[in-house]
Coordinates of C-alpha atoms in Angstrom, one line a residue:
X1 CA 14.9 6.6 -27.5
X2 CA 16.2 9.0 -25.3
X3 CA 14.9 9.2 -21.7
X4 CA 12.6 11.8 -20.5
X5 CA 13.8 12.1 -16.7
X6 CA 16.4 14.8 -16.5
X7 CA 18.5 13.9 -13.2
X8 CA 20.8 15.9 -11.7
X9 CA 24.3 15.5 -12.9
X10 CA 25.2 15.9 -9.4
X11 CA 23.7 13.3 -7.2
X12 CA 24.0 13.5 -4.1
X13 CA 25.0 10.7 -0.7
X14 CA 22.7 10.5 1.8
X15 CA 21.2 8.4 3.4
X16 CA 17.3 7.0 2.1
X17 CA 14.8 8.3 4.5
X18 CA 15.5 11.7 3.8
X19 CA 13.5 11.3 0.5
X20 CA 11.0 9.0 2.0
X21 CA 10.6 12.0 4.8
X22 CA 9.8 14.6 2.3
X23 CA 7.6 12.3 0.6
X24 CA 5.3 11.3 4.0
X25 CA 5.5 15.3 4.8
X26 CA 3.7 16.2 1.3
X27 CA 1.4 13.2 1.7
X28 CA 0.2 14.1 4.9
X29 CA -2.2 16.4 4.8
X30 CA -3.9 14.5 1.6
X31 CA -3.7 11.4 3.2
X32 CA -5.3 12.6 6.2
X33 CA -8.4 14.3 4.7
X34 CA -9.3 11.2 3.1
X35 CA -8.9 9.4 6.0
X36 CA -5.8 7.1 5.6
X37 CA -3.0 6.1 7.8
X38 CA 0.1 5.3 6.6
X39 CA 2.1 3.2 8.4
X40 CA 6.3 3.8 7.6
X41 CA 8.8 1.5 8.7
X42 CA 12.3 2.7 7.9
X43 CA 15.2 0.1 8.7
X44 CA 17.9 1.7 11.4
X45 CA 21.3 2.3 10.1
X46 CA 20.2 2.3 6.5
X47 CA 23.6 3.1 4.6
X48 CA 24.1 5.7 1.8
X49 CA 23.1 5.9 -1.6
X50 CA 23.9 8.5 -4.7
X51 CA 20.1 9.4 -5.4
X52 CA 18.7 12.6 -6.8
X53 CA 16.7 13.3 -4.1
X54 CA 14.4 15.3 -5.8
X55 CA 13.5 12.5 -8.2
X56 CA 13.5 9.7 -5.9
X57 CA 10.9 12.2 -3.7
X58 CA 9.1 12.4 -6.6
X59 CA 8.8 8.4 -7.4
X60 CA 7.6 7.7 -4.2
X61 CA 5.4 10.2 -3.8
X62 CA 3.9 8.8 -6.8
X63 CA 3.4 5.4 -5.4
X64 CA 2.2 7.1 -2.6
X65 CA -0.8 8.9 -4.6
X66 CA -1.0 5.4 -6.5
X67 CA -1.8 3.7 -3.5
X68 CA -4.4 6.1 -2.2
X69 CA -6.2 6.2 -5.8
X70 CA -6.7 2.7 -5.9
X71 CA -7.0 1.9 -2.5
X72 CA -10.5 0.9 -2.6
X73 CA -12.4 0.4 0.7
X74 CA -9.0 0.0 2.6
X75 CA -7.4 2.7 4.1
X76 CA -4.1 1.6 5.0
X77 CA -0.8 2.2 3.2
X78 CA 2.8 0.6 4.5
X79 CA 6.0 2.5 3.4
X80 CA 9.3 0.7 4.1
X81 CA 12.6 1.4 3.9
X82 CA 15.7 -1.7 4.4
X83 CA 18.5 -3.1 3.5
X84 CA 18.3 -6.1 1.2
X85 CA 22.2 -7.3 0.4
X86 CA 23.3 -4.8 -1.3
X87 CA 20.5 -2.8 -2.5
X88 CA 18.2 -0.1 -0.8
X89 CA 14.2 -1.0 -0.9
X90 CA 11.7 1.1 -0.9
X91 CA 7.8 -0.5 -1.2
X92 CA 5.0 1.0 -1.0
X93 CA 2.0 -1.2 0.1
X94 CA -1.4 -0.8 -0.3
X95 CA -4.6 -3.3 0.7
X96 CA -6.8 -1.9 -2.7
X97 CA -7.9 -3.5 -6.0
X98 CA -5.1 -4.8 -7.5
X99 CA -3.7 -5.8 -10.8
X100 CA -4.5 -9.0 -13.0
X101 CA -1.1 -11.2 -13.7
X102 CA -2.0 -10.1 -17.2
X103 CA -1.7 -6.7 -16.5
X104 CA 1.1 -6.4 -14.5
X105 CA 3.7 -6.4 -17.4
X106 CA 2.2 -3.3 -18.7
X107 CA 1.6 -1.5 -16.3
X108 CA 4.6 0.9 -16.7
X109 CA 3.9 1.3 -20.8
X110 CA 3.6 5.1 -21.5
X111 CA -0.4 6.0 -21.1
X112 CA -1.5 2.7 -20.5
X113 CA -4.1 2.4 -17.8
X114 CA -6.1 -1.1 -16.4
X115 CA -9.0 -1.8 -18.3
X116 CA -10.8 -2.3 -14.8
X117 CA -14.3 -0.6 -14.2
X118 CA -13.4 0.7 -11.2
X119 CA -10.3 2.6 -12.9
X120 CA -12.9 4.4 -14.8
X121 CA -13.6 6.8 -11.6
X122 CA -10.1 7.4 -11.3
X123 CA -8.7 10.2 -12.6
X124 CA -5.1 9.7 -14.3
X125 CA -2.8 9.5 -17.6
X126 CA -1.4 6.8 -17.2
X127 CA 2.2 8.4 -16.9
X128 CA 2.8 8.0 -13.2
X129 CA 4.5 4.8 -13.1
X130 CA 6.3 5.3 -16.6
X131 CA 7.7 8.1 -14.8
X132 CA 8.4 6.4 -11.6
X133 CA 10.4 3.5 -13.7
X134 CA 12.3 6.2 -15.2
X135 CA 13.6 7.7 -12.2
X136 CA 14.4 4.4 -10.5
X137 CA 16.5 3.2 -14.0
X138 CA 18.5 6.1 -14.4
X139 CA 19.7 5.4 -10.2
X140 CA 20.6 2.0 -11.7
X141 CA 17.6 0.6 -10.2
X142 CA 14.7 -1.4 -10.9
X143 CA 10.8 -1.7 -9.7
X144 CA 9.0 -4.8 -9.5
X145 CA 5.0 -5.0 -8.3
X146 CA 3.4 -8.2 -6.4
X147 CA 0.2 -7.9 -6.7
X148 CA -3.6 -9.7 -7.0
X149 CA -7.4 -8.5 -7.7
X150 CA -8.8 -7.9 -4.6
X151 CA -5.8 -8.4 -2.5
X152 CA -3.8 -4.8 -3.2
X153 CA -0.3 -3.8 -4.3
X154 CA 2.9 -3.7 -3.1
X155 CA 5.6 -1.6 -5.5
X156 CA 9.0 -2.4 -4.8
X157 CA 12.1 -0.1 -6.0
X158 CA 15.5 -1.6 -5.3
X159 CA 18.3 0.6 -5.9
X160 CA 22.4 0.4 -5.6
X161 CA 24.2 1.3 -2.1
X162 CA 27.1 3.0 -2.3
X163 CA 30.3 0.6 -2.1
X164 CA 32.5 1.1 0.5
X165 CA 35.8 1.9 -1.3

């Protein structure tokens, strides 16, 4: 199958919280009329990386949207940016309702949504993280999620530094 995400064929090297910026600067305003902080911790000296920033804006902001949908009675979201050997990490954190074990392993399936009773309230497609694992494949990257009922989320994208040649 061929994949949906169209990236630019020019990616470009900067360095990672440029797209985490844009990201926290769209979210702002939404995340303050609901009444959420959002806490970002971004690593100093972070090194480069060949990302369409556009798409990788995109991603988070997705988690970001994620985190506040399903955030339950918590109001607290953690965005951080490091180093971790030779990859870039991005996670987004939330303190919300959480995903079953069971669930976890489909939860970036095209449409698919957890059959949780308080998902039925939230509006969505079921396309967000499909989309999200996309983007972060075609940077040569992958997403993992931790996560428990009750306890919240944390989405983790780990994507390729560029090698010092």
């Amino acid at each position: 199958p061929s994949n949906p995400v169209i990236l630019s064929s020019l990616k470009e090297s900067l360095k990672f919280p440029s797209s985490s910026q844009a990201s926290v600067r769209a979210m702002k305003y939404p995340l303050s009329q609901k009444g959420f902080e959002l806490k970002v911790h971004v690593e100093e000296d972070l090194p480069a990386a060949r990302v369409d920033q556009d798409a990788l804006e995109q991603a988070i902001l997705n988690l970001l949207h994620n985190a506040m949908k399903y955030s339950g009675e918590s109001h607290e979201i953690d965005l951080r940016l490091q180093r971790k050997d030779d990859q870039a990490l991005i996670q987004v954190t939330d303190r919300g309702v959480g995903i079953d074990q069971r669930e976890q392993r489909r939860i970036f399936e095209k449409f698919y949504r957890v059959p949780m009773p308080e998902n039925e309230r939230i509006v969505g497609t079921g396309l967000g993280l499909t989309l999200v694992s996309h983007i972060v494949k075609a940077h040569g990257g992958n997403i993992e999620v931790e996560s428990a009922p009750g306890k919240g989320s944390t989405f983790s994208i780990y994507l390729p530094l560029e090698s010092k040649q």
